[in-house]
PDB file of C-alpha atoms in Angstrom:
ATOM      1  CA  UNK A 221      20.341  17.271  -0.423  1.00 40.00           C
ATOM      2  CA  UNK A 222      19.923  14.339  -2.399  1.00 37.00           C
ATOM      3  CA  UNK A 223      15.692  14.211  -3.157  1.00 44.00           C
ATOM      4  CA  UNK A 224      14.001  10.797  -4.615  1.00 45.00           C
ATOM      5  CA  UNK A 225      13.030  11.083  -7.798  1.00 44.00           C
ATOM      6  CA  UNK A 226       9.049  11.376  -9.030  1.00 47.00           C
ATOM      7  CA  UNK A 227       6.868   8.478  -8.078  1.00 45.00           C
ATOM      8  CA  UNK A 228       5.886   7.272 -11.287  1.00 46.00           C
ATOM      9  CA  UNK A 229       9.302   6.108 -11.844  1.00 45.00           C
ATOM     10  CA  UNK A 230       9.510   4.225  -9.571  1.00 41.00           C
ATOM     11  CA  UNK A 231       6.916   2.273 -10.599  1.00 47.00           C
ATOM     12  CA  UNK A 232       8.272   1.709 -14.348  1.00 45.00           C
ATOM     13  CA  UNK A 233      10.210  -0.892 -12.417  1.00 48.00           C
ATOM     14  CA  UNK A 234       7.409  -3.021 -11.597  1.00 53.00           C
ATOM     15  CA  UNK A 235       5.778  -2.325 -15.744  1.00 49.00           C
ATOM     16  CA  UNK A 236       9.041  -3.709 -16.549  1.00 52.00           C
ATOM     17  CA  UNK A 237       7.548  -6.867 -15.137  1.00 49.00           C
ATOM     18  CA  UNK A 238       3.563  -6.109 -14.978  1.00 51.00           C
ATOM     19  CA  UNK A 239       1.783  -5.843 -18.696  1.00 45.00           C
ATOM     20  CA  UNK A 240       2.553  -2.163 -19.927  1.00 42.00           C
ATOM     21  CA  UNK A 241      -0.790  -0.768 -20.512  1.00 47.00           C
ATOM     22  CA  UNK A 242      -0.948  -0.821 -17.167  1.00 49.00           C
ATOM     23  CA  UNK A 243      -2.765   2.143 -16.166  1.00 56.00           C
ATOM     24  CA  UNK A 244      -5.499   1.792 -18.680  1.00 77.00           C
ATOM     25  CA  UNK A 245      -6.843   0.384 -15.709  1.00 89.00           C
ATOM     26  CA  UNK A 246     -10.140   2.546 -13.635  1.00 92.00           C
ATOM     27  CA  UNK A 247     -10.939   2.310 -10.416  1.00 92.00           C
ATOM     28  CA  UNK A 248     -14.067  -1.200  -9.626  1.00 95.00           C
ATOM     29  CA  UNK A 249     -16.882   1.860  -8.891  1.00 93.00           C
ATOM     30  CA  UNK A 250     -18.735   5.198  -9.350  1.00 89.00           C
ATOM     31  CA  UNK A 251     -17.767   7.245  -5.811  1.00 84.00           C
ATOM     32  CA  UNK A 252     -16.897   5.402  -3.732  1.00 83.00           C
ATOM     33  CA  UNK A 253     -14.530   6.208  -0.476  1.00 86.00           C
ATOM     34  CA  UNK A 254     -12.587   4.464   0.089  1.00 91.00           C
ATOM     35  CA  UNK A 255     -11.591   3.452   3.703  1.00 93.00           C
ATOM     36  CA  UNK A 256      -8.156   1.071   4.058  1.00 94.00           C
ATOM     37  CA  UNK A 257      -5.266   0.562   0.749  1.00 95.00           C
ATOM     38  CA  UNK A 258      -2.960  -0.795  -0.651  1.00 97.00           C
ATOM     39  CA  UNK A 259       0.360  -0.510   2.448  1.00 97.00           C
ATOM     40  CA  UNK A 260      -1.611   0.701   4.957  1.00 97.00           C
ATOM     41  CA  UNK A 261      -0.599  -0.838   8.246  1.00 97.00           C
ATOM     42  CA  UNK A 262      -3.549  -2.263  10.755  1.00 93.00           C
ATOM     43  CA  UNK A 263      -1.850  -2.767  14.013  1.00 91.00           C
ATOM     44  CA  UNK A 264       1.117  -4.681  12.343  1.00 96.00           C
ATOM     45  CA  UNK A 265      -0.374  -5.936   9.130  1.00 95.00           C
ATOM     46  CA  UNK A 266       0.030  -4.999   6.178  1.00 97.00           C
ATOM     47  CA  UNK A 267      -3.725  -4.512   3.439  1.00 97.00           C
ATOM     48  CA  UNK A 268      -3.230  -6.206   0.565  1.00 96.00           C
ATOM     49  CA  UNK A 269      -5.645  -4.061  -1.854  1.00 96.00           C
ATOM     50  CA  UNK A 270      -8.606  -1.414  -1.602  1.00 96.00           C
ATOM     51  CA  UNK A 271     -11.418  -1.509   0.640  1.00 95.00           C
ATOM     52  CA  UNK A 272     -14.187   0.961  -0.767  1.00 95.00           C
ATOM     53  CA  UNK A 273     -17.038   2.010   1.367  1.00 93.00           C
ATOM     54  CA  UNK A 274     -20.099   1.187  -1.469  1.00 91.00           C
ATOM     55  CA  UNK A 275     -23.625  -0.074  -1.750  1.00 90.00           C
ATOM     56  CA  UNK A 276     -23.948   0.196  -5.898  1.00 93.00           C
ATOM     57  CA  UNK A 277     -23.119  -1.350  -8.230  1.00 95.00           C
ATOM     58  CA  UNK A 278     -19.117  -2.655  -9.149  1.00 96.00           C
ATOM     59  CA  UNK A 279     -17.686  -2.265 -13.066  1.00 96.00           C
ATOM     60  CA  UNK A 280     -14.369  -4.289 -13.810  1.00 96.00           C
ATOM     61  CA  UNK A 281     -10.971  -2.387 -13.688  1.00 95.00           C
ATOM     62  CA  UNK A 282     -10.720  -3.147 -17.125  1.00 94.00           C
ATOM     63  CA  UNK A 283     -12.050  -6.088 -19.361  1.00 94.00           C
ATOM     64  CA  UNK A 284     -11.252  -9.530 -18.801  1.00 95.00           C
ATOM     65  CA  UNK A 285     -12.198 -13.349 -18.335  1.00 96.00           C
ATOM     66  CA  UNK A 286     -14.053 -13.708 -15.277  1.00 96.00           C
ATOM     67  CA  UNK A 287     -12.148 -16.442 -14.391  1.00 95.00           C
ATOM     68  CA  UNK A 288     -13.747 -18.173 -10.803  1.00 92.00           C
ATOM     69  CA  UNK A 289     -17.320 -17.473  -9.448  1.00 92.00           C
ATOM     70  CA  UNK A 290     -17.971 -18.596  -5.717  1.00 89.00           C
ATOM     71  CA  UNK A 291     -21.361 -17.517  -3.803  1.00 86.00           C
ATOM     72  CA  UNK A 292     -23.950 -18.651  -1.670  1.00 80.00           C
ATOM     73  CA  UNK A 293     -25.994 -19.094  -3.781  1.00 75.00           C
ATOM     74  CA  UNK A 294     -25.227 -21.441  -6.800  1.00 68.00           C
ATOM     75  CA  UNK A 295     -23.624 -23.672  -2.990  1.00 63.00           C
ATOM     76  CA  UNK A 296     -21.035 -22.848  -1.730  1.00 61.00           C
ATOM     77  CA  UNK A 297     -19.384 -25.457   0.527  1.00 51.00           C
ATOM     78  CA  UNK A 298     -18.321 -23.389   3.341  1.00 64.00           C
ATOM     79  CA  UNK A 299     -17.625 -19.397   4.397  1.00 71.00           C
ATOM     80  CA  UNK A 300     -15.695 -17.382   3.514  1.00 83.00           C
ATOM     81  CA  UNK A 301     -14.044 -14.104   4.964  1.00 91.00           C
ATOM     82  CA  UNK A 302     -13.964 -12.534   1.224  1.00 93.00           C
ATOM     83  CA  UNK A 303     -18.502 -13.430   1.716  1.00 93.00           C
ATOM     84  CA  UNK A 304     -19.041 -13.819  -2.316  1.00 93.00           C
ATOM     85  CA  UNK A 305     -16.487 -12.534  -4.438  1.00 94.00           C
ATOM     86  CA  UNK A 306     -14.727 -12.584  -8.216  1.00 95.00           C
ATOM     87  CA  UNK A 307     -11.562 -13.657  -9.991  1.00 96.00           C
ATOM     88  CA  UNK A 308     -10.527 -12.246 -13.118  1.00 97.00           C
ATOM     89  CA  UNK A 309      -7.696 -11.870 -15.153  1.00 96.00           C
ATOM     90  CA  UNK A 310      -6.972  -9.073 -16.857  1.00 93.00           C
ATOM     91  CA  UNK A 311      -4.104  -8.550 -19.232  1.00 84.00           C
ATOM     92  CA  UNK A 312      -1.660 -10.579 -19.515  1.00 82.00           C
ATOM     93  CA  UNK A 313      -0.777 -12.081 -15.684  1.00 90.00           C
ATOM     94  CA  UNK A 314      -2.877  -9.254 -13.802  1.00 94.00           C
ATOM     95  CA  UNK A 315      -6.392 -10.588 -11.588  1.00 96.00           C
ATOM     96  CA  UNK A 316      -8.062  -8.664 -10.374  1.00 97.00           C
ATOM     97  CA  UNK A 317     -10.356 -10.394  -7.126  1.00 97.00           C
ATOM     98  CA  UNK A 318     -13.614  -8.412  -6.522  1.00 97.00           C
ATOM     99  CA  UNK A 319     -14.928  -8.957  -3.164  1.00 96.00           C
ATOM    100  CA  UNK A 320     -17.679  -8.568  -0.770  1.00 96.00           C
ATOM    101  CA  UNK A 321     -20.496  -9.158  -3.558  1.00 95.00           C
ATOM    102  CA  UNK A 322     -24.249  -8.740  -3.087  1.00 92.00           C
ATOM    103  CA  UNK A 323     -25.593 -12.019  -4.022  1.00 85.00           C
ATOM    104  CA  UNK A 324     -24.829 -13.115  -7.378  1.00 86.00           C
ATOM    105  CA  UNK A 325     -25.337 -16.022  -9.939  1.00 79.00           C
ATOM    106  CA  UNK A 326     -21.981 -17.901 -11.615  1.00 76.00           C
ATOM    107  CA  UNK A 327     -24.905 -18.829 -14.325  1.00 79.00           C
ATOM    108  CA  UNK A 328     -25.471 -15.743 -15.173  1.00 81.00           C
ATOM    109  CA  UNK A 329     -22.340 -13.438 -15.190  1.00 86.00           C
ATOM    110  CA  UNK A 330     -20.486 -13.406 -18.875  1.00 89.00           C
ATOM    111  CA  UNK A 331     -16.979 -14.777 -19.222  1.00 92.00           C
ATOM    112  CA  UNK A 332     -15.952 -11.972 -20.573  1.00 95.00           C
ATOM    113  CA  UNK A 333     -16.096  -8.615 -18.854  1.00 95.00           C
ATOM    114  CA  UNK A 334     -15.667  -5.491 -20.177  1.00 94.00           C
ATOM    115  CA  UNK A 335     -15.060  -2.053 -18.298  1.00 93.00           C
ATOM    116  CA  UNK A 336     -18.314  -0.668 -18.949  1.00 91.00           C
ATOM    117  CA  UNK A 337     -19.918  -3.769 -17.541  1.00 93.00           C
ATOM    118  CA  UNK A 338     -21.224  -4.224 -14.036  1.00 94.00           C
ATOM    119  CA  UNK A 339     -20.805  -7.780 -13.591  1.00 93.00           C
ATOM    120  CA  UNK A 340     -22.659  -6.612  -9.163  1.00 93.00           C
ATOM    121  CA  UNK A 341     -22.724  -4.869  -6.514  1.00 94.00           C
ATOM    122  CA  UNK A 342     -21.550  -3.993  -3.221  1.00 95.00           C
ATOM    123  CA  UNK A 343     -22.442  -5.586  -0.886  1.00 94.00           C
ATOM    124  CA  UNK A 344     -22.272  -7.756   2.920  1.00 94.00           C
ATOM    125  CA  UNK A 345     -21.254 -10.656   2.391  1.00 93.00           C
ATOM    126  CA  UNK A 346     -18.283 -12.275   4.161  1.00 92.00           C
ATOM    127  CA  UNK A 347     -17.265 -10.687   7.047  1.00 91.00           C
ATOM    128  CA  UNK A 348     -18.603  -7.058   5.609  1.00 93.00           C
ATOM    129  CA  UNK A 349     -19.966  -5.289   8.522  1.00 91.00           C
ATOM    130  CA  UNK A 350     -21.598  -2.469   5.921  1.00 94.00           C
ATOM    131  CA  UNK A 351     -22.109  -2.246   3.004  1.00 95.00           C
ATOM    132  CA  UNK A 352     -17.862  -2.343   0.813  1.00 95.00           C
ATOM    133  CA  UNK A 353     -15.958  -3.580  -1.603  1.00 97.00           C
ATOM    134  CA  UNK A 354     -12.377  -5.320  -1.637  1.00 97.00           C
ATOM    135  CA  UNK A 355     -10.308  -4.652  -4.500  1.00 97.00           C
ATOM    136  CA  UNK A 356      -7.040  -7.000  -4.728  1.00 97.00           C
ATOM    137  CA  UNK A 357      -4.677  -7.285  -7.493  1.00 97.00           C
ATOM    138  CA  UNK A 358      -2.252 -10.154  -8.366  1.00 96.00           C
ATOM    139  CA  UNK A 359      -0.309 -10.717 -10.250  1.00 95.00           C
ATOM    140  CA  UNK A 360       0.991 -14.474 -11.772  1.00 93.00           C
ATOM    141  CA  UNK A 361       4.678 -13.164 -12.556  1.00 92.00           C
ATOM    142  CA  UNK A 362       5.431 -11.846  -9.172  1.00 91.00           C
ATOM    143  CA  UNK A 363       3.415 -14.370  -7.292  1.00 93.00           C
ATOM    144  CA  UNK A 364       1.985 -11.366  -4.542  1.00 96.00           C
ATOM    145  CA  UNK A 365      -0.085  -8.456  -4.855  1.00 97.00           C
ATOM    146  CA  UNK A 366       0.606  -5.098  -6.261  1.00 96.00           C
ATOM    147  CA  UNK A 367      -0.548  -2.027  -5.487  1.00 96.00           C
ATOM    148  CA  UNK A 368      -3.779  -1.188  -6.635  1.00 94.00           C
ATOM    149  CA  UNK A 369      -2.923   3.334  -7.458  1.00 93.00           C
ATOM    150  CA  UNK A 370       0.229   2.255  -9.057  1.00 91.00           C
ATOM    151  CA  UNK A 371      -2.754   0.845 -12.098  1.00 91.00           C
ATOM    152  CA  UNK A 372      -4.827   3.214 -12.275  1.00 87.00           C
ATOM    153  CA  UNK A 373      -3.459   6.413 -12.974  1.00 80.00           C
ATOM    154  CA  UNK A 374      -4.398   9.083 -10.728  1.00 79.00           C
ATOM    155  CA  UNK A 375      -5.180  12.643  -9.898  1.00 81.00           C
ATOM    156  CA  UNK A 376      -4.089  14.512  -6.392  1.00 86.00           C
ATOM    157  CA  UNK A 377      -2.464  16.648  -5.565  1.00 87.00           C
ATOM    158  CA  UNK A 378      -2.595  16.878  -1.895  1.00 90.00           C
ATOM    159  CA  UNK A 379       1.024  15.777  -0.216  1.00 93.00           C
ATOM    160  CA  UNK A 380       1.448  13.367   2.246  1.00 95.00           C
ATOM    161  CA  UNK A 381       1.683  14.272   6.032  1.00 95.00           C
ATOM    162  CA  UNK A 382       4.672  13.714   8.065  1.00 97.00           C
ATOM    163  CA  UNK A 383       3.972  12.506  12.106  1.00 96.00           C
ATOM    164  CA  UNK A 384       6.771  11.789  13.262  1.00 96.00           C
ATOM    165  CA  UNK A 385      10.002   9.996  13.007  1.00 98.00           C
ATOM    166  CA  UNK A 386      10.942   7.892  15.616  1.00 98.00           C
ATOM    167  CA  UNK A 387      14.917   6.060  16.751  1.00 97.00           C
ATOM    168  CA  UNK A 388      15.162   3.032  18.678  1.00 97.00           C
ATOM    169  CA  UNK A 389      17.959   1.580  20.100  1.00 95.00           C
ATOM    170  CA  UNK A 390      19.295  -1.738  20.299  1.00 91.00           C
ATOM    171  CA  UNK A 391      17.105  -1.189  24.060  1.00 92.00           C
ATOM    172  CA  UNK A 392      14.458  -0.622  23.299  1.00 89.00           C
ATOM    173  CA  UNK A 393      14.238   2.837  24.148  1.00 93.00           C
ATOM    174  CA  UNK A 394      12.615   5.431  21.227  1.00 95.00           C
ATOM    175  CA  UNK A 395      13.582   8.666  21.106  1.00 96.00           C
ATOM    176  CA  UNK A 396      10.848  11.370  19.043  1.00 97.00           C
ATOM    177  CA  UNK A 397      13.205  13.783  16.781  1.00 96.00           C
ATOM    178  CA  UNK A 398      12.639  17.153  16.690  1.00 94.00           C
ATOM    179  CA  UNK A 399      12.035  16.898  19.949  1.00 93.00           C
ATOM    180  CA  UNK A 400      15.186  16.749  21.241  1.00 88.00           C
ATOM    181  CA  UNK A 401      19.046  18.650  21.014  1.00 91.00           C
ATOM    182  CA  UNK A 402      20.949  15.691  21.024  1.00 93.00           C
ATOM    183  CA  UNK A 403      21.115  11.503  21.425  1.00 95.00           C
ATOM    184  CA  UNK A 404      23.931   9.615  21.945  1.00 95.00           C
ATOM    185  CA  UNK A 405      25.844   7.571  19.693  1.00 96.00           C
ATOM    186  CA  UNK A 406      24.918   3.621  18.960  1.00 96.00           C
ATOM    187  CA  UNK A 407      22.634   1.591  16.242  1.00 97.00           C
ATOM    188  CA  UNK A 408      19.325   3.322  16.024  1.00 98.00           C
ATOM    189  CA  UNK A 409      16.237   1.532  14.137  1.00 97.00           C
ATOM    190  CA  UNK A 410      14.278   3.955  12.581  1.00 98.00           C
ATOM    191  CA  UNK A 411      10.260   3.934  12.006  1.00 98.00           C
ATOM    192  CA  UNK A 412       7.994   6.967  10.887  1.00 98.00           C
ATOM    193  CA  UNK A 413       4.760   7.610  11.409  1.00 98.00           C
ATOM    194  CA  UNK A 414       3.149   8.887   7.653  1.00 97.00           C
ATOM    195  CA  UNK A 415      -0.354   8.947   6.200  1.00 95.00           C
ATOM    196  CA  UNK A 416      -1.245  10.087   2.676  1.00 94.00           C
ATOM    197  CA  UNK A 417      -4.786  11.638   1.902  1.00 86.00           C
ATOM    198  CA  UNK A 418      -7.514  11.782  -0.562  1.00 82.00           C
ATOM    199  CA  UNK A 419     -10.109  14.181  -1.912  1.00 78.00           C
ATOM    200  CA  UNK A 420     -10.760  10.155  -3.157  1.00 78.00           C
ATOM    201  CA  UNK A 421      -9.794   9.043   0.463  1.00 83.00           C
ATOM    202  CA  UNK A 422     -12.455  11.097   2.738  1.00 78.00           C
ATOM    203  CA  UNK A 423     -11.276  12.139   5.519  1.00 76.00           C
ATOM    204  CA  UNK A 424      -9.779   8.972   6.001  1.00 84.00           C
ATOM    205  CA  UNK A 425      -5.958   8.172   6.830  1.00 87.00           C
ATOM    206  CA  UNK A 426      -3.785   5.888   4.557  1.00 93.00           C
ATOM    207  CA  UNK A 427      -1.166   4.553   3.507  1.00 96.00           C
ATOM    208  CA  UNK A 428       1.936   6.981   1.742  1.00 96.00           C
ATOM    209  CA  UNK A 429       3.476   4.854  -1.194  1.00 96.00           C
ATOM    210  CA  UNK A 430       7.559   5.269   0.113  1.00 97.00           C
ATOM    211  CA  UNK A 431      10.018   6.359   2.498  1.00 98.00           C
ATOM    212  CA  UNK A 432      13.055   7.799   1.991  1.00 98.00           C
ATOM    213  CA  UNK A 433      16.220   7.686   4.746  1.00 98.00           C
ATOM    214  CA  UNK A 434      19.144  10.652   4.716  1.00 98.00           C
ATOM    215  CA  UNK A 435      21.440  10.996   6.706  1.00 97.00           C
ATOM    216  CA  UNK A 436      24.361  13.645   6.287  1.00 96.00           C
ATOM    217  CA  UNK A 437      23.250  13.779   2.592  1.00 96.00           C
ATOM    218  CA  UNK A 438      23.396   9.319   1.858  1.00 97.00           C
ATOM    219  CA  UNK A 439      20.852   6.875   1.485  1.00 97.00           C
ATOM    220  CA  UNK A 440      20.072   4.578   4.312  1.00 97.00           C
ATOM    221  CA  UNK A 441      16.835   3.680   4.086  1.00 97.00           C
ATOM    222  CA  UNK A 442      14.268   2.807   1.703  1.00 97.00           C
ATOM    223  CA  UNK A 443      11.057   1.084   1.957  1.00 97.00           C
ATOM    224  CA  UNK A 444       8.420   0.669  -1.712  1.00 97.00           C
ATOM    225  CA  UNK A 445       4.574  -0.099  -0.543  1.00 97.00           C
ATOM    226  CA  UNK A 446       3.860  -1.879  -4.300  1.00 96.00           C
ATOM    227  CA  UNK A 447       4.637  -4.836  -3.845  1.00 97.00           C
ATOM    228  CA  UNK A 448       3.606  -7.605  -0.707  1.00 97.00           C
ATOM    229  CA  UNK A 449       4.509 -11.764  -1.986  1.00 97.00           C
ATOM    230  CA  UNK A 450       5.372 -14.670  -0.181  1.00 93.00           C
ATOM    231  CA  UNK A 451       9.169 -15.154  -0.230  1.00 90.00           C
ATOM    232  CA  UNK A 452      10.760 -17.766   1.823  1.00 85.00           C
ATOM    233  CA  UNK A 453       8.146 -18.795   4.350  1.00 89.00           C
ATOM    234  CA  UNK A 454       7.221 -15.412   4.576  1.00 93.00           C
ATOM    235  CA  UNK A 455       5.595 -12.563   3.591  1.00 96.00           C
ATOM    236  CA  UNK A 456       7.978  -9.708   2.189  1.00 97.00           C
ATOM    237  CA  UNK A 457       6.255  -6.184   1.345  1.00 97.00           C
ATOM    238  CA  UNK A 458       9.131  -4.773  -2.052  1.00 96.00           C
ATOM    239  CA  UNK A 459       9.427  -5.513  -5.510  1.00 93.00           C
ATOM    240  CA  UNK A 460      13.167  -4.099  -6.029  1.00 91.00           C
ATOM    241  CA  UNK A 461      13.947  -4.816  -2.295  1.00 91.00           C
ATOM    242  CA  UNK A 462      11.668  -6.698  -0.377  1.00 93.00           C
ATOM    243  CA  UNK A 463      11.665  -6.848   3.814  1.00 96.00           C
ATOM    244  CA  UNK A 464      10.128  -8.522   5.772  1.00 96.00           C
ATOM    245  CA  UNK A 465       6.586  -7.113   6.334  1.00 97.00           C
ATOM    246  CA  UNK A 466       7.138  -8.475  10.649  1.00 96.00           C
ATOM    247  CA  UNK A 467       9.968  -6.135  10.835  1.00 96.00           C
ATOM    248  CA  UNK A 468       8.637  -3.241   9.184  1.00 98.00           C
ATOM    249  CA  UNK A 469       4.722  -2.725   9.431  1.00 98.00           C
ATOM    250  CA  UNK A 470       4.901  -2.192  13.496  1.00 97.00           C
ATOM    251  CA  UNK A 471       2.285  -3.002  15.844  1.00 96.00           C
ATOM    252  CA  UNK A 472       1.934   0.974  17.036  1.00 95.00           C
ATOM    253  CA  UNK A 473       1.114   1.841  12.858  1.00 96.00           C
ATOM    254  CA  UNK A 474       4.540   3.031  12.305  1.00 97.00           C
ATOM    255  CA  UNK A 475       6.972   1.383   9.805  1.00 98.00           C
ATOM    256  CA  UNK A 476      10.602   0.276   9.456  1.00 98.00           C
ATOM    257  CA  UNK A 477      12.477   2.810   7.569  1.00 98.00           C
ATOM    258  CA  UNK A 478      16.175   1.521   8.343  1.00 96.00           C
ATOM    259  CA  UNK A 479      18.603   1.427  10.152  1.00 97.00           C
ATOM    260  CA  UNK A 480      21.452   3.394  11.043  1.00 97.00           C
ATOM    261  CA  UNK A 481      24.597   4.507  11.959  1.00 96.00           C
ATOM    262  CA  UNK A 482      25.541   7.534  14.433  1.00 96.00           C
ATOM    263  CA  UNK A 483      28.848   8.058  15.676  1.00 95.00           C
ATOM    264  CA  UNK A 484      29.813  12.073  17.215  1.00 96.00           C
ATOM    265  CA  UNK A 485      28.853  14.886  15.328  1.00 96.00           C
ATOM    266  CA  UNK A 486      26.611  16.918  14.444  1.00 96.00           C
ATOM    267  CA  UNK A 487      23.658  15.637  11.801  1.00 97.00           C
ATOM    268  CA  UNK A 488      21.322  16.682   9.126  1.00 97.00           C
ATOM    269  CA  UNK A 489      18.490  13.564   9.092  1.00 97.00           C
ATOM    270  CA  UNK A 490      15.681  14.180   6.008  1.00 98.00           C
ATOM    271  CA  UNK A 491      12.462  12.143   5.411  1.00 98.00           C
ATOM    272  CA  UNK A 492      11.220  12.457   2.822  1.00 98.00           C
ATOM    273  CA  UNK A 493       7.778  10.102   2.517  1.00 98.00           C
ATOM    274  CA  UNK A 494       5.684  10.402  -1.304  1.00 96.00           C
ATOM    275  CA  UNK A 495       1.937   8.837  -2.220  1.00 94.00           C
ATOM    276  CA  UNK A 496       1.868   7.226  -5.939  1.00 92.00           C
ATOM    277  CA  UNK A 497       0.622  10.317  -7.893  1.00 90.00           C
ATOM    278  CA  UNK A 498       3.797  11.603  -6.640  1.00 91.00           C
ATOM    279  CA  UNK A 499       3.632  14.445  -4.545  1.00 94.00           C
ATOM    280  CA  UNK A 500       6.226  14.518  -1.170  1.00 96.00           C
ATOM    281  CA  UNK A 501       6.398  15.576   2.052  1.00 97.00           C
ATOM    282  CA  UNK A 502      10.183  15.877   3.568  1.00 97.00           C
ATOM    283  CA  UNK A 503      11.601  16.997   7.482  1.00 97.00           C
ATOM    284  CA  UNK A 504      14.978  17.543   8.258  1.00 97.00           C
ATOM    285  CA  UNK A 505      16.109  16.580  11.098  1.00 97.00           C
ATOM    286  CA  UNK A 506      19.214  18.755  13.216  1.00 96.00           C
ATOM    287  CA  UNK A 507      20.545  17.028  16.418  1.00 96.00           C
ATOM    288  CA  UNK A 508      24.002  16.569  17.557  1.00 96.00           C
ATOM    289  CA  UNK A 509      25.416  12.850  18.309  1.00 97.00           C
ATOM    290  CA  UNK A 510      26.854  12.952  21.890  1.00 94.00           C
TER     291      UNK A 510
END
């Protein structure tokens, strides 16, 4: 059976476009708890960054130049969901956006910042209901939001969890694999319900990085949560194979991974889910197509 390559190999494709030294990035908070991560399914909408519950100093993920500071102290004209936020140019085309900050005075922020330099404190500005930091990474070359977890050398040994794999026919009828021994032949969309967990996520279940689908040993579907970019009037997910996010992200929290044609006979279906650290979880289903 064909197996998925290590996640870091796939991230090399991203790094061919992005600067080669991105793995020098650090988390912008110390001991913060991640409650949402990039690509997470929020009732049909993808998360574009990392949300930390945190109430202490915020640090740049890397050295950089401060491009913009939006703060209520400096007479901001319009209220923003981001509250007080700051944009910092990191390494060539990469921009880090730090939002929901506590009050900051743009006049006191230096034009150049280092990793060890506190730029503000996490706060409750904008739409935040408790002290937090929203950290997003935007790449000018791809004109999209990049998964921050691919830019940081993560230490994680916990594999993702596959909850369910669901087949849906053209009439919208759904079949949970593993519960039935046979299905009718036809065309099916394949949805996967899976999540990831690690120490810095606490008890929160967040999005994995990659989903791969094999049918009888043949690759039939693949989804990578590495980039979110607007293309042709819609939000697309994936760098190598972009897909419409409205189709990928389901309101029930599942992800559309592929569409398959099932013909009569015995079928072996394998689902592989990976996280950004390269940990994998696979699930195999065997059934008869009538």
